[in-house]
Coordinates of C-alpha atoms in Angstrom, one line a residue:
M1 CA 63.9 13.9 -34.9
V2 CA 67.0 12.3 -33.4
D3 CA 66.6 13.1 -30.5
L4 CA 63.0 12.0 -30.4
D5 CA 64.1 8.8 -31.8
D6 CA 66.6 8.2 -28.8
E7 CA 64.1 9.0 -26.2
R8 CA 61.7 6.0 -27.6
G9 CA 64.5 4.1 -27.9
V10 CA 65.3 4.7 -24.5
G11 CA 61.7 4.0 -23.1
S12 CA 61.3 1.1 -24.9
M13 CA 64.6 -0.1 -23.3
N14 CA 63.4 0.9 -19.9
S15 CA 60.3 -1.4 -20.1
K16 CA 62.0 -4.3 -21.4
K17 CA 64.3 -3.9 -18.4
K18 CA 61.3 -3.9 -16.3
E19 CA 59.6 -6.8 -18.0
L20 CA 62.7 -8.7 -17.6
L21 CA 63.4 -7.8 -14.2
S22 CA 59.4 -8.6 -13.1
T23 CA 60.0 -12.1 -15.0
A24 CA 63.4 -12.7 -12.7
M25 CA 61.3 -11.7 -9.7
E26 CA 58.6 -14.1 -10.5
R27 CA 60.7 -17.1 -11.0
T28 CA 63.0 -16.3 -7.9
S29 CA 60.0 -16.1 -5.8
E30 CA 58.6 -19.4 -7.3
W31 CA 61.9 -21.3 -6.6
I32 CA 61.6 -19.7 -3.1
F33 CA 58.4 -21.3 -2.9
S34 CA 59.6 -24.3 -4.2
Q35 CA 62.6 -24.9 -2.3
E36 CA 60.9 -24.6 1.2
I37 CA 63.0 -22.0 2.0
P38 CA 62.3 -20.9 6.0
S39 CA 60.5 -17.7 6.2
D40 CA 62.5 -14.2 6.8
V41 CA 59.1 -12.1 7.7
T42 CA 55.5 -12.8 10.0
V43 CA 53.1 -10.5 8.0
H44 CA 49.9 -10.2 10.8
A45 CA 46.8 -9.3 8.3
A46 CA 43.7 -8.4 10.4
G47 CA 44.7 -10.8 12.9
T48 CA 46.2 -13.6 11.2
P49 CA 49.9 -14.6 10.8
F50 CA 51.4 -15.2 7.6
A51 CA 55.1 -16.8 7.4
L52 CA 56.1 -15.3 4.1
H53 CA 59.3 -14.1 2.3
K54 CA 60.5 -9.9 2.1
F55 CA 61.6 -10.9 -1.5
P56 CA 58.4 -11.7 -3.5
L57 CA 56.6 -9.2 -1.1
V58 CA 59.1 -6.2 -1.7
S59 CA 59.1 -7.0 -5.7
K60 CA 55.1 -6.4 -6.0
C61 CA 54.2 -4.5 -3.1
G62 CA 55.1 -1.3 -2.9
Y63 CA 53.3 -0.7 0.6
I64 CA 55.8 -3.3 2.0
R65 CA 58.7 -2.1 0.6
K66 CA 58.0 1.0 2.1
L67 CA 57.2 -0.3 5.2
V68 CA 60.9 -2.7 5.1
S69 CA 63.0 0.4 3.5
E70 CA 62.1 3.3 5.9
S71 CA 62.0 0.6 9.6
S72 CA 64.6 1.5 11.8
E73 CA 65.2 -2.4 12.4
A74 CA 67.9 -3.9 10.1
D75 CA 66.6 -6.9 10.2
L76 CA 62.3 -6.2 10.0
S77 CA 60.8 -9.9 10.9
D78 CA 57.0 -8.4 11.6
I79 CA 54.8 -6.3 9.5
E80 CA 51.3 -5.3 11.0
L81 CA 48.9 -4.6 8.3
V82 CA 45.9 -4.2 10.9
D83 CA 43.5 -2.2 8.0
V84 CA 43.5 -4.1 5.3
P85 CA 40.6 -4.3 2.8
G86 CA 38.6 -7.7 2.7
G87 CA 41.2 -9.0 6.0
A88 CA 43.0 -11.9 5.9
E89 CA 41.5 -14.0 3.3
A90 CA 42.5 -10.9 0.7
F91 CA 45.6 -10.6 2.0
E92 CA 46.2 -14.2 1.5
L93 CA 45.2 -13.9 -2.4
A94 CA 47.7 -10.9 -2.6
A95 CA 50.7 -12.8 -1.2
K96 CA 49.6 -16.2 -4.0
F97 CA 49.7 -13.4 -6.7
C98 CA 53.1 -12.5 -5.2
Y99 CA 54.6 -15.8 -5.4
G100 CA 52.7 -16.5 -8.2
I101 CA 50.6 -19.1 -7.6
N102 CA 47.6 -19.3 -9.7
F103 CA 44.2 -18.7 -8.4
E104 CA 40.6 -18.0 -9.6
I105 CA 39.2 -14.3 -10.2
S106 CA 35.2 -14.1 -10.0
T107 CA 32.9 -11.9 -9.6
E108 CA 32.5 -12.5 -6.3
N109 CA 36.4 -11.8 -5.4
I110 CA 37.1 -9.3 -7.8
A111 CA 35.9 -5.8 -5.6
T112 CA 38.2 -7.7 -2.3
L113 CA 41.2 -8.4 -4.4
R114 CA 41.1 -4.7 -6.6
C115 CA 40.8 -3.2 -3.0
A116 CA 43.4 -4.8 -1.5
A117 CA 45.8 -4.5 -4.4
E118 CA 45.0 -0.7 -4.0
Y119 CA 46.1 -0.8 -0.6
L120 CA 49.0 -2.4 -1.2
E121 CA 50.0 -0.6 -4.0
M122 CA 50.5 -3.2 -6.3
T123 CA 51.0 -1.1 -9.2
E124 CA 52.9 -1.1 -12.5
D125 CA 55.5 0.9 -11.2
Y126 CA 56.5 -1.8 -9.2
A127 CA 55.6 -4.5 -11.6
V128 CA 54.7 -5.2 -15.1
G129 CA 51.1 -6.9 -15.3
N130 CA 51.0 -6.2 -11.2
L131 CA 47.7 -7.2 -9.6
V132 CA 46.2 -3.9 -10.1
G133 CA 46.3 -4.1 -13.6
R134 CA 45.0 -7.3 -13.7
T135 CA 41.9 -6.7 -11.8
E136 CA 41.4 -3.6 -13.3
A137 CA 41.1 -5.6 -16.7
Y138 CA 39.0 -8.0 -15.3
L139 CA 36.3 -5.5 -14.0
K140 CA 36.0 -3.4 -17.6
E141 CA 36.4 -6.7 -19.8
V142 CA 33.9 -9.3 -17.7
A143 CA 32.5 -8.0 -14.2
L144 CA 30.7 -5.3 -15.1
K145 CA 29.8 -6.2 -18.7
S146 CA 26.2 -7.8 -17.2
L147 CA 23.9 -6.8 -15.3
A148 CA 24.4 -9.8 -12.4
G149 CA 28.0 -9.5 -12.6
A150 CA 27.9 -5.9 -11.8
I151 CA 25.6 -5.6 -8.7
T152 CA 27.4 -8.7 -7.0
V153 CA 30.4 -6.6 -7.1
L154 CA 28.2 -3.6 -5.9
H155 CA 27.4 -5.8 -3.0
R156 CA 30.7 -6.8 -2.1
T157 CA 31.8 -3.4 -1.9
E158 CA 29.7 -2.4 0.8
S159 CA 32.1 -3.9 3.3
L160 CA 35.1 -2.6 1.4
F161 CA 34.3 1.0 2.8
P162 CA 36.1 3.8 2.7
I163 CA 38.6 2.4 0.4
A164 CA 35.9 1.5 -2.3
E165 CA 34.4 4.8 -2.6
K166 CA 37.6 6.6 -2.3
M167 CA 38.8 4.5 -5.1
K168 CA 35.2 5.3 -7.0
L169 CA 34.7 1.3 -7.6
V170 CA 30.9 2.1 -6.0
S171 CA 30.2 4.8 -8.4
R172 CA 31.4 3.1 -11.6
C173 CA 29.2 -0.2 -10.4
I174 CA 26.3 2.0 -9.6
D175 CA 26.9 3.5 -12.9
A176 CA 27.4 0.6 -14.9
I177 CA 24.1 -0.8 -13.4
A178 CA 22.1 2.2 -14.5
F179 CA 22.9 2.0 -18.0
L180 CA 22.3 -1.9 -18.3
A181 CA 19.2 -1.6 -16.7
C182 CA 18.1 1.4 -19.0
K183 CA 18.8 -0.8 -21.7
E184 CA 16.9 -3.9 -20.5
S185 CA 14.2 -1.8 -19.9
Q186 CA 14.1 0.0 -23.6
F187 CA 15.0 -3.7 -25.1
S188 CA 11.8 -5.0 -23.1
M189 CA 9.5 -1.6 -24.0
T190 CA 10.0 -2.1 -27.6
A191 CA 9.5 -6.0 -27.8
G192 CA 6.1 -5.5 -25.9
N193 CA 4.9 -1.8 -26.5
E194 CA 6.6 1.0 -27.7
D195 CA 4.3 3.8 -26.0
G196 CA 5.6 3.9 -22.6
N197 CA 1.8 5.5 -22.2
A198 CA 0.2 3.1 -23.3
I199 CA 1.3 0.8 -20.9
I200 CA 0.5 3.2 -17.9
S201 CA -2.8 4.1 -18.9
S202 CA -3.3 0.2 -19.9
M203 CA -2.4 -0.4 -16.1
A204 CA -4.6 2.5 -14.6
S205 CA -7.3 0.9 -16.5
H206 CA -6.6 -2.3 -15.1
H207 CA -5.4 -1.4 -11.7
K208 CA -2.7 -3.4 -12.5
S209 CA 1.1 -2.8 -11.8
P210 CA 4.0 -3.3 -13.9
F211 CA 5.5 -6.9 -13.9
A212 CA 9.4 -6.9 -12.0
E213 CA 12.1 -7.1 -14.7
W214 CA 13.9 -10.4 -14.5
W215 CA 17.2 -8.8 -13.0
A216 CA 15.0 -7.0 -9.9
E217 CA 15.3 -9.7 -7.2
D218 CA 19.4 -9.2 -7.7
L219 CA 19.0 -5.4 -6.4
T220 CA 17.2 -6.7 -3.0
I221 CA 20.6 -7.7 -1.8
L222 CA 21.9 -4.6 -1.9
R223 CA 21.9 -2.6 1.1
I224 CA 19.4 0.8 1.7
D225 CA 21.6 3.5 0.8
I226 CA 23.6 1.8 -1.8
F227 CA 19.7 0.6 -3.5
Q228 CA 19.1 4.1 -3.1
R229 CA 22.2 5.4 -5.0
V230 CA 21.1 2.9 -7.7
L231 CA 17.4 3.7 -8.2
I232 CA 18.6 7.9 -8.6
A233 CA 21.2 6.7 -10.8
M234 CA 18.4 5.2 -12.9
T235 CA 15.8 7.4 -13.0
A236 CA 19.0 10.1 -14.1
R237 CA 19.7 8.0 -17.0
G238 CA 15.9 7.9 -17.9
Y239 CA 14.6 4.7 -16.5
K240 CA 10.6 5.6 -16.4
Q241 CA 9.1 5.8 -12.9
Y242 CA 6.1 3.6 -13.0
A243 CA 8.7 0.9 -13.4
L244 CA 10.5 1.3 -10.1
G245 CA 7.0 0.0 -8.6
P246 CA 7.8 -3.9 -8.7
I247 CA 11.5 -3.4 -7.7
L248 CA 10.5 -1.3 -4.8
M249 CA 7.8 -3.9 -4.0
L250 CA 10.4 -7.0 -4.2
Y251 CA 12.7 -4.8 -1.7
A252 CA 10.3 -4.2 1.1
Q253 CA 9.0 -7.5 1.2
K254 CA 12.4 -9.1 1.2
S255 CA 13.7 -6.3 3.6
L256 CA 10.6 -6.1 6.0
R257 CA 9.9 -9.5 6.2
G258 CA 8.4 -10.9 9.6
L259 CA 6.5 -7.4 10.6
Q260 CA 3.6 -9.2 9.2
D261 CA 3.6 -11.1 11.8
I262 CA 3.4 -8.9 14.9
F263 CA 0.8 -6.5 13.1
G264 CA -3.0 -7.2 15.1
K265 CA -1.3 -9.4 18.2
G266 CA 0.3 -6.1 20.5
R267 CA 3.3 -4.6 20.2
K268 CA 6.4 -7.1 20.0
K269 CA 9.4 -5.7 21.1
I270 CA 12.2 -6.2 18.4
E271 CA 16.0 -5.1 19.0
P272 CA 16.2 -1.2 18.9
E273 CA 19.4 -1.8 16.4
Q274 CA 17.0 -4.0 14.0
E275 CA 14.0 -1.4 15.1
H276 CA 16.1 1.4 13.6
K277 CA 17.7 -0.3 10.8
K278 CA 14.0 -1.6 9.3
R279 CA 12.6 2.1 10.1
V280 CA 15.2 3.6 8.0
I281 CA 14.5 1.3 5.2
L282 CA 10.8 1.8 5.4
E283 CA 11.0 5.8 4.8
T284 CA 13.6 5.6 2.2
I285 CA 11.2 3.2 0.5
V286 CA 8.4 5.7 0.9
G287 CA 10.3 8.6 -0.1
L288 CA 11.4 6.6 -3.6
L289 CA 8.1 5.1 -4.6
P290 CA 6.6 6.8 -8.0
R291 CA 4.6 9.9 -8.1
E292 CA 1.8 8.5 -10.4
K293 CA -0.7 6.7 -9.8
N294 CA -2.0 2.8 -10.2
T295 CA 2.1 2.1 -9.8
M296 CA 1.8 0.4 -6.6
S297 CA -1.1 -1.5 -5.6
V298 CA -3.4 -0.2 -2.4
S299 CA -2.8 -3.5 -0.6
F300 CA 1.0 -3.2 -1.0
L301 CA 0.5 0.7 0.2
S302 CA -1.6 -0.7 3.5
M303 CA 1.0 -2.9 4.2
L304 CA 3.8 -0.1 4.3
L305 CA 1.4 2.2 6.4
R306 CA 0.9 -0.5 8.9
A307 CA 4.4 -1.2 9.1
A308 CA 5.3 2.3 9.0
M309 CA 2.8 2.5 12.4
Y310 CA 4.4 0.2 14.3
L311 CA 8.2 1.0 13.6
E312 CA 7.1 5.1 14.2
T313 CA 8.3 6.6 11.5
T314 CA 8.0 10.1 10.8
V315 CA 4.8 11.9 10.6
A316 CA 5.4 13.1 6.8
C317 CA 5.8 9.6 5.6
R318 CA 2.9 8.0 7.3
L319 CA 0.9 11.1 5.5
D320 CA 2.5 10.7 1.8
L321 CA 1.3 6.9 2.4
E322 CA -2.1 8.2 3.6
K323 CA -2.5 10.5 0.7
R324 CA -1.4 7.8 -1.9
M325 CA -4.1 5.2 0.0
G326 CA -6.7 8.0 -0.8
L327 CA -6.3 8.5 -4.1
Q328 CA -6.1 4.9 -5.0
L329 CA -9.0 4.1 -2.6
P330 CA -11.5 2.4 -5.4
Q331 CA -9.4 -0.2 -6.0
A332 CA -9.1 -0.8 -2.3
V333 CA -10.9 -3.6 -0.3
L334 CA -12.1 -4.2 2.9
D335 CA -8.9 -5.6 4.6
D336 CA -7.0 -3.3 3.1
L337 CA -8.7 -0.8 5.7
L338 CA -8.5 -2.6 8.5
I339 CA -5.7 -1.3 10.6
P340 CA -4.9 -2.1 14.3
Y341 CA -5.2 0.9 16.1
S342 CA -1.2 1.8 16.7
F343 CA -1.4 -1.6 19.2
T344 CA -2.1 0.8 22.4
G345 CA -5.3 2.3 21.1
D346 CA -9.1 2.3 23.0
T347 CA -11.0 1.2 19.9
L348 CA -10.2 -2.2 17.8
F349 CA -9.0 -0.6 14.5
D350 CA -7.7 3.0 13.3
V351 CA -10.5 5.0 12.7
D352 CA -8.7 8.5 12.3
T353 CA -6.2 6.4 10.1
V354 CA -9.2 6.0 8.0
Q355 CA -11.2 9.3 8.3
R356 CA -8.0 11.0 6.8
I357 CA -7.6 8.3 3.6
M358 CA -11.1 9.2 3.3
T359 CA -10.8 13.0 3.1
N360 CA -7.6 12.9 1.0
Y361 CA -10.2 11.1 -1.8
L362 CA -12.6 13.8 -1.3
E363 CA -10.3 16.3 -2.1
Y364 CA -8.6 14.6 -5.2
E365 CA -12.4 14.1 -6.4
M366 CA -13.3 17.7 -5.6
D367 CA -9.8 18.8 -7.7
G368 CA -11.2 16.6 -10.6
R369 CA -14.5 17.8 -10.9
R370 CA -12.7 21.3 -10.9
F371 CA -10.4 20.2 -14.3
G372 CA -7.5 21.9 -12.4
F373 CA -3.8 20.6 -11.5
N374 CA -2.5 19.8 -8.5
A375 CA 0.4 20.7 -6.7
D376 CA 3.2 19.2 -8.9
E377 CA 1.4 20.9 -12.2
E378 CA -0.2 17.2 -13.3
Y379 CA -3.5 17.3 -14.7
V380 CA -6.0 15.9 -12.5
S381 CA -9.1 14.0 -14.2
P382 CA -12.1 13.3 -12.7
P383 CA -12.7 9.8 -11.1
P384 CA -15.5 8.1 -13.0
P385 CA -19.0 7.6 -11.1
S386 CA -18.1 3.9 -10.7
D387 CA -15.3 4.3 -8.5
T388 CA -17.3 7.1 -6.1
E389 CA -19.8 4.1 -6.2
R390 CA -17.3 1.6 -5.3
V391 CA -15.6 4.0 -2.5
G392 CA -19.3 4.5 -1.3
K393 CA -19.7 1.0 -1.1
L394 CA -16.7 -0.3 0.7
M395 CA -16.9 2.5 3.1
E396 CA -20.4 1.9 4.0
N397 CA -18.8 -2.0 4.6
Y398 CA -16.4 -0.5 6.7
L399 CA -18.1 1.2 9.0
A400 CA -20.7 -2.5 9.6
E401 CA -17.2 -3.9 10.4
I402 CA -16.1 -1.6 13.2
A403 CA -19.8 -0.7 14.4
S404 CA -19.5 -3.4 16.5
D405 CA -16.6 -2.2 18.4
R406 CA -18.1 -1.2 22.2
N407 CA -15.5 1.7 22.5
L408 CA -16.5 3.5 19.1
S409 CA -17.5 6.6 20.6
V410 CA -20.8 8.6 18.8
S411 CA -19.0 11.3 17.3
R412 CA -16.4 9.0 15.8
F413 CA -18.9 6.9 14.0
I414 CA -21.0 10.0 12.5
N415 CA -17.6 12.0 11.3
L416 CA -17.1 9.2 9.9
A417 CA -19.9 8.3 8.1
E418 CA -20.6 11.6 6.8
L419 CA -17.4 11.7 4.8
V420 CA -19.5 9.3 2.7
P421 CA -20.9 11.3 -0.5
E422 CA -24.7 11.0 -1.2
Q423 CA -23.8 10.4 -4.9
A424 CA -22.2 7.4 -3.9
R425 CA -25.2 5.8 -2.3
L426 CA -27.5 4.7 -4.5
T427 CA -29.3 2.8 -1.7
E428 CA -29.2 3.4 1.9
D429 CA -29.4 -0.2 2.5
G430 CA -25.6 -0.1 3.9
M431 CA -26.0 2.4 5.7
Y432 CA -29.1 1.2 7.4
R433 CA -27.0 -2.2 8.2
A434 CA -24.4 -0.2 10.0
I435 CA -26.8 1.7 12.1
D436 CA -28.7 -0.9 13.1
I437 CA -25.0 -3.0 14.2
Y438 CA -23.9 -0.1 16.0
L439 CA -27.1 0.4 18.0
K440 CA -27.5 -3.2 18.9
A441 CA -23.7 -3.3 20.3
H442 CA -24.3 0.0 22.1
P443 CA -27.5 -0.6 23.6
S444 CA -27.0 1.7 26.8
L445 CA -27.3 5.2 23.9
S446 CA -29.6 7.9 24.7
E447 CA -32.7 8.8 22.6
L448 CA -31.0 11.8 21.2
E449 CA -27.7 10.2 20.8
R450 CA -30.2 7.2 18.3
K451 CA -31.7 10.1 16.5
K452 CA -28.4 11.4 15.5
V453 CA -26.8 8.0 14.2
C454 CA -30.3 7.8 12.8
S455 CA -30.3 10.9 10.9
L456 CA -27.3 9.6 8.5
M457 CA -29.5 7.6 6.1
D458 CA -32.0 8.9 3.8
C459 CA -35.3 6.8 4.6
Q460 CA -36.6 7.5 1.9
K461 CA -33.6 5.8 0.0
L462 CA -34.4 2.7 1.8
S463 CA -35.5 -0.8 -0.1
R464 CA -38.2 -2.4 0.0
E465 CA -36.8 -5.3 2.2
A466 CA -34.9 -2.4 4.6
C467 CA -37.8 -1.0 5.2
A468 CA -39.8 -3.9 5.9
H469 CA -37.0 -4.6 8.9
A470 CA -36.6 -1.2 9.9
A471 CA -40.7 -1.2 10.8
Q472 CA -40.3 -3.9 12.9
N473 CA -36.7 -2.7 14.9
D474 CA -37.2 -1.6 17.9
R475 CA -33.6 -0.1 18.1
L476 CA -34.6 2.3 15.8
P477 CA -36.2 5.7 17.4
V478 CA -40.0 6.0 16.8
Q479 CA -39.9 8.7 14.4
T480 CA -37.4 6.8 12.1
V481 CA -39.7 4.3 12.1
V482 CA -42.8 6.6 11.5
Q483 CA -40.6 7.9 8.5
V484 CA -39.8 4.6 7.3
L485 CA -43.8 3.7 7.3
Y486 CA -44.5 7.0 5.6
Y487 CA -42.2 6.9 2.9
E488 CA -43.1 2.9 2.3
Q489 CA -46.8 3.6 2.1
Q490 CA -45.8 7.1 -0.4
R491 CA -44.2 4.5 -2.7
M492 CA -46.8 1.3 -2.2
R493 CA -49.5 3.9 -3.4
D494 CA -47.5 5.4 -6.2
T495 CA -47.3 1.6 -7.8
M496 CA -50.7 1.1 -6.9
N497 CA -51.6 3.9 -8.9
G498 CA -48.9 3.0 -12.0
S499 CA -50.6 -0.3 -12.1
L500 CA -54.0 1.3 -12.6
G501 CA -52.7 3.4 -14.9
G502 CA -53.6 7.0 -14.0
E503 CA -50.3 8.0 -13.4
S504 CA -48.4 11.1 -14.9
P505 CA -46.1 10.3 -17.7
A506 CA -43.1 11.6 -15.1
A507 CA -44.1 9.3 -12.5
P508 CA -42.1 6.1 -14.1
R509 CA -39.3 8.0 -13.6
K510 CA -40.3 9.2 -10.2
L511 CA -40.5 5.5 -9.0
N512 CA -37.1 4.6 -10.8
V513 CA -35.2 7.0 -8.8
Y514 CA -33.1 4.1 -7.2
S515 CA -32.2 2.2 -10.2
T516 CA -29.1 3.3 -12.1
D517 CA -30.3 1.4 -15.4
I518 CA -32.8 3.1 -17.6
H519 CA -34.8 0.4 -19.1
P520 CA -37.4 0.6 -22.0
V521 CA -41.2 1.4 -20.8
S522 CA -42.4 -2.0 -21.0
D523 CA -39.7 -3.4 -18.4
D524 CA -40.8 -0.6 -16.3
L525 CA -44.5 -1.8 -16.4
S526 CA -43.7 -5.6 -15.8
R527 CA -41.2 -4.8 -13.2
L528 CA -44.5 -2.7 -11.5
K529 CA -46.9 -5.4 -12.1
R530 CA -44.7 -8.4 -10.3
E531 CA -44.1 -5.2 -7.3
N532 CA -47.8 -4.8 -7.3
E533 CA -48.9 -8.5 -6.6
D534 CA -45.8 -8.6 -4.1
L535 CA -47.6 -5.2 -2.3
K536 CA -51.0 -7.4 -2.5
I537 CA -49.7 -10.7 -0.5
E538 CA -47.8 -8.2 1.7
L539 CA -50.8 -6.5 2.7
V540 CA -52.7 -9.6 3.3
K541 CA -50.8 -10.7 5.7
M542 CA -50.6 -7.5 7.4
K543 CA -54.5 -7.9 7.6
M544 CA -54.4 -11.6 8.9
R545 CA -52.0 -10.4 11.4
L546 CA -53.8 -7.6 12.2
R547 CA -56.6 -9.6 12.9
E548 CA -55.2 -12.0 15.5
I549 CA -53.8 -8.9 17.5
E550 CA -57.3 -8.0 17.9
K551 CA -58.7 -11.1 18.6
S552 CA -56.4 -11.7 21.6
T553 CA -56.8 -8.2 22.8
L554 CA -60.4 -8.9 22.7
K555 CA -60.5 -12.5 24.1
S556 CA -57.8 -10.8 27.1
A557 CA -60.4 -7.6 27.7
G558 CA -64.0 -9.6 27.5
G559 CA -62.5 -11.6 30.2
S560 CA -62.1 -9.0 32.9
S561 CA -65.3 -6.9 31.7
A562 CA -67.3 -9.6 31.4
G563 CA -70.9 -9.0 33.5
S564 CA -70.1 -5.2 33.8
T565 CA -72.0 -3.7 31.5
P566 CA -74.5 -5.8 29.8
S567 CA -75.9 -3.1 27.4
S568 CA -73.2 -2.7 25.6
A569 CA -73.5 -6.0 24.0
D570 CA -76.7 -5.4 22.9
K571 CA -74.9 -2.3 20.5
P572 CA -74.4 -2.8 16.9
P573 CA -70.9 -3.6 16.1
L574 CA -68.8 -0.6 14.5
P575 CA -67.6 -0.8 10.7
R576 CA -64.6 -2.2 10.7
K577 CA -61.6 0.7 9.5
S578 CA -59.3 -0.7 6.9
F579 CA -56.0 -1.1 7.5
I580 CA -54.8 1.3 5.2
N581 CA -57.4 4.3 6.2
S582 CA -56.1 3.7 9.6
M583 CA -52.9 3.6 8.8
S584 CA -53.0 6.7 6.7
K585 CA -55.0 8.6 9.3
K586 CA -52.2 8.4 11.7
L587 CA -49.7 8.8 9.9
G588 CA -50.8 12.0 8.9
R589 CA -50.9 12.8 12.5
L590 CA -47.8 12.3 13.1
Y591 CA -46.0 13.6 10.0
P592 CA -42.6 14.5 11.0
F593 CA -42.5 17.7 8.7
G594 CA -45.6 19.3 10.1
I595 CA -47.6 19.8 6.7
A596 CA -49.8 17.4 5.0
P597 CA -48.6 14.7 2.5
P598 CA -48.3 16.3 -1.0
N599 CA -51.4 13.3 -1.9
A600 CA -53.7 14.4 0.7
K601 CA -57.0 15.3 -0.9
G602 CA -58.7 18.4 0.7
K603 CA -58.4 18.8 4.5
M604 CA -58.2 16.3 7.1
K605 CA -60.8 15.9 9.5
P606 CA -60.0 15.6 13.3
S607 CA -60.7 12.1 14.5
K608 CA -62.3 11.3 17.6
D609 CA -59.3 9.0 18.7
R610 CA -56.7 11.7 18.4
R611 CA -55.6 11.3 21.7
H612 CA -53.9 7.8 21.2
S613 CA -50.3 7.1 19.5
I614 CA -49.2 4.6 17.2
S615 CA -45.8 4.5 19.1

């Protein structure tokens, strides 16, 4: 016990001596500074000279003390500090500390001071309360206690590598940010909604992304590799994956700013160094995207895909973005799919990319129908019917938009149109509109190519307005026009029979095949009556037009054949055929399927004018 007490007494005496010595050195340094004694050493810190005194520097800087003691010169007057962290500014603050000059320590300079103190070896071994101890106390008690402070310190360490990494200042800042971010996230989740699954399901149902945290904007100042390490640390501490979406969106919008002005204006050259930097940023952001659906908007994914095409990122990066867009295709709008064709392509828009996106959606839909699991062992829910219909409408609008491109080949147009599933097309009006625009923009197509293009639509599912337009459209092949006229006549006949009450009980349901809503019987009857009246008016108009054509034909024929056959004028006029009867006979002869229509009764008699054609 006596020996232990003696050792403690010796230790306390040594510490007291160090304190007294440090106090004496500080007073001496202050006196030297106040008396304006001429300097005896010049320190060159990062090329900047400082006229100083050896005594204050040696008393607190172990690195400078070693240089002076190990120097071969008797009176060392020049000291070179080439790689001092923080450069001349950091050394100036360290020199002020040696002279006892007060200055403010803040989150802006604490990283520089801590690294400079480590480099100059300003530890407790040389002076009590030295700069290393002071900076460590500020880091623990002030800087790393708040998110804003920790992010600022981490940002300052980016210019202090490798010493900041070696002394683990970077990892300490990252751990502090991850801990504080998860703490803030748990607090906000508890205040808003205790169930995280309810939040993401609400986002999925409303197609919305979570709002960014108030501190997310501060993370955008970090370098991409440091930013990546922060997000990985946050995820490891339990930060929700879906909540990373807004943070990544903010970072991408700030770091990739300027690329959006290039889209659609040709390949505008940028500096190779900047291009490489942005490419690395984009590939890193894509690798950090959450795996959950609906965490990122389709517009944002489309922006990333366009940037990836321009910056020529890896194929895996682009395919990943295409797959993500395919999974959320029901949320897309037309502008999201109008991607310029790599700025050097033969067509205006990249049809191949949209085709792959649509294929990804169809594969996802098939997986949903099987009620299976994907490659990540995650449950795949089938898409609702409304999503399928929305995708069908979107693709029809896209086809109509690209159809006017004269460089779009028939095979590309057909391959993309064939991907639109039939169950997604309630009517064929959108497909007919796209086909009509394509035929108008490509008048040099052969008859076979026009037939292939028109075979993409089901004429039986055209609306009355579309049928009326198609019947007078001379760009369509004759066979397609005949099909349109036949199905329209069959629909008119069924509608008229329904208005007379002679239909079977299943007839109203058959007529309602183009509608997605189930109406009561009374609504069907009233609708059929209105359609019947409209059809009667159309029939009257068509008869009047036919009479005008016949009159003009007779006038032109009468002028050329007058007086040639006088006996023909004495013959009685033949009975006029009704428009419906004549049209039905012609359609029966040219029925494209080779068999009589199902509503025809008995065998059809051969007509006298069989040699004529309605085309």
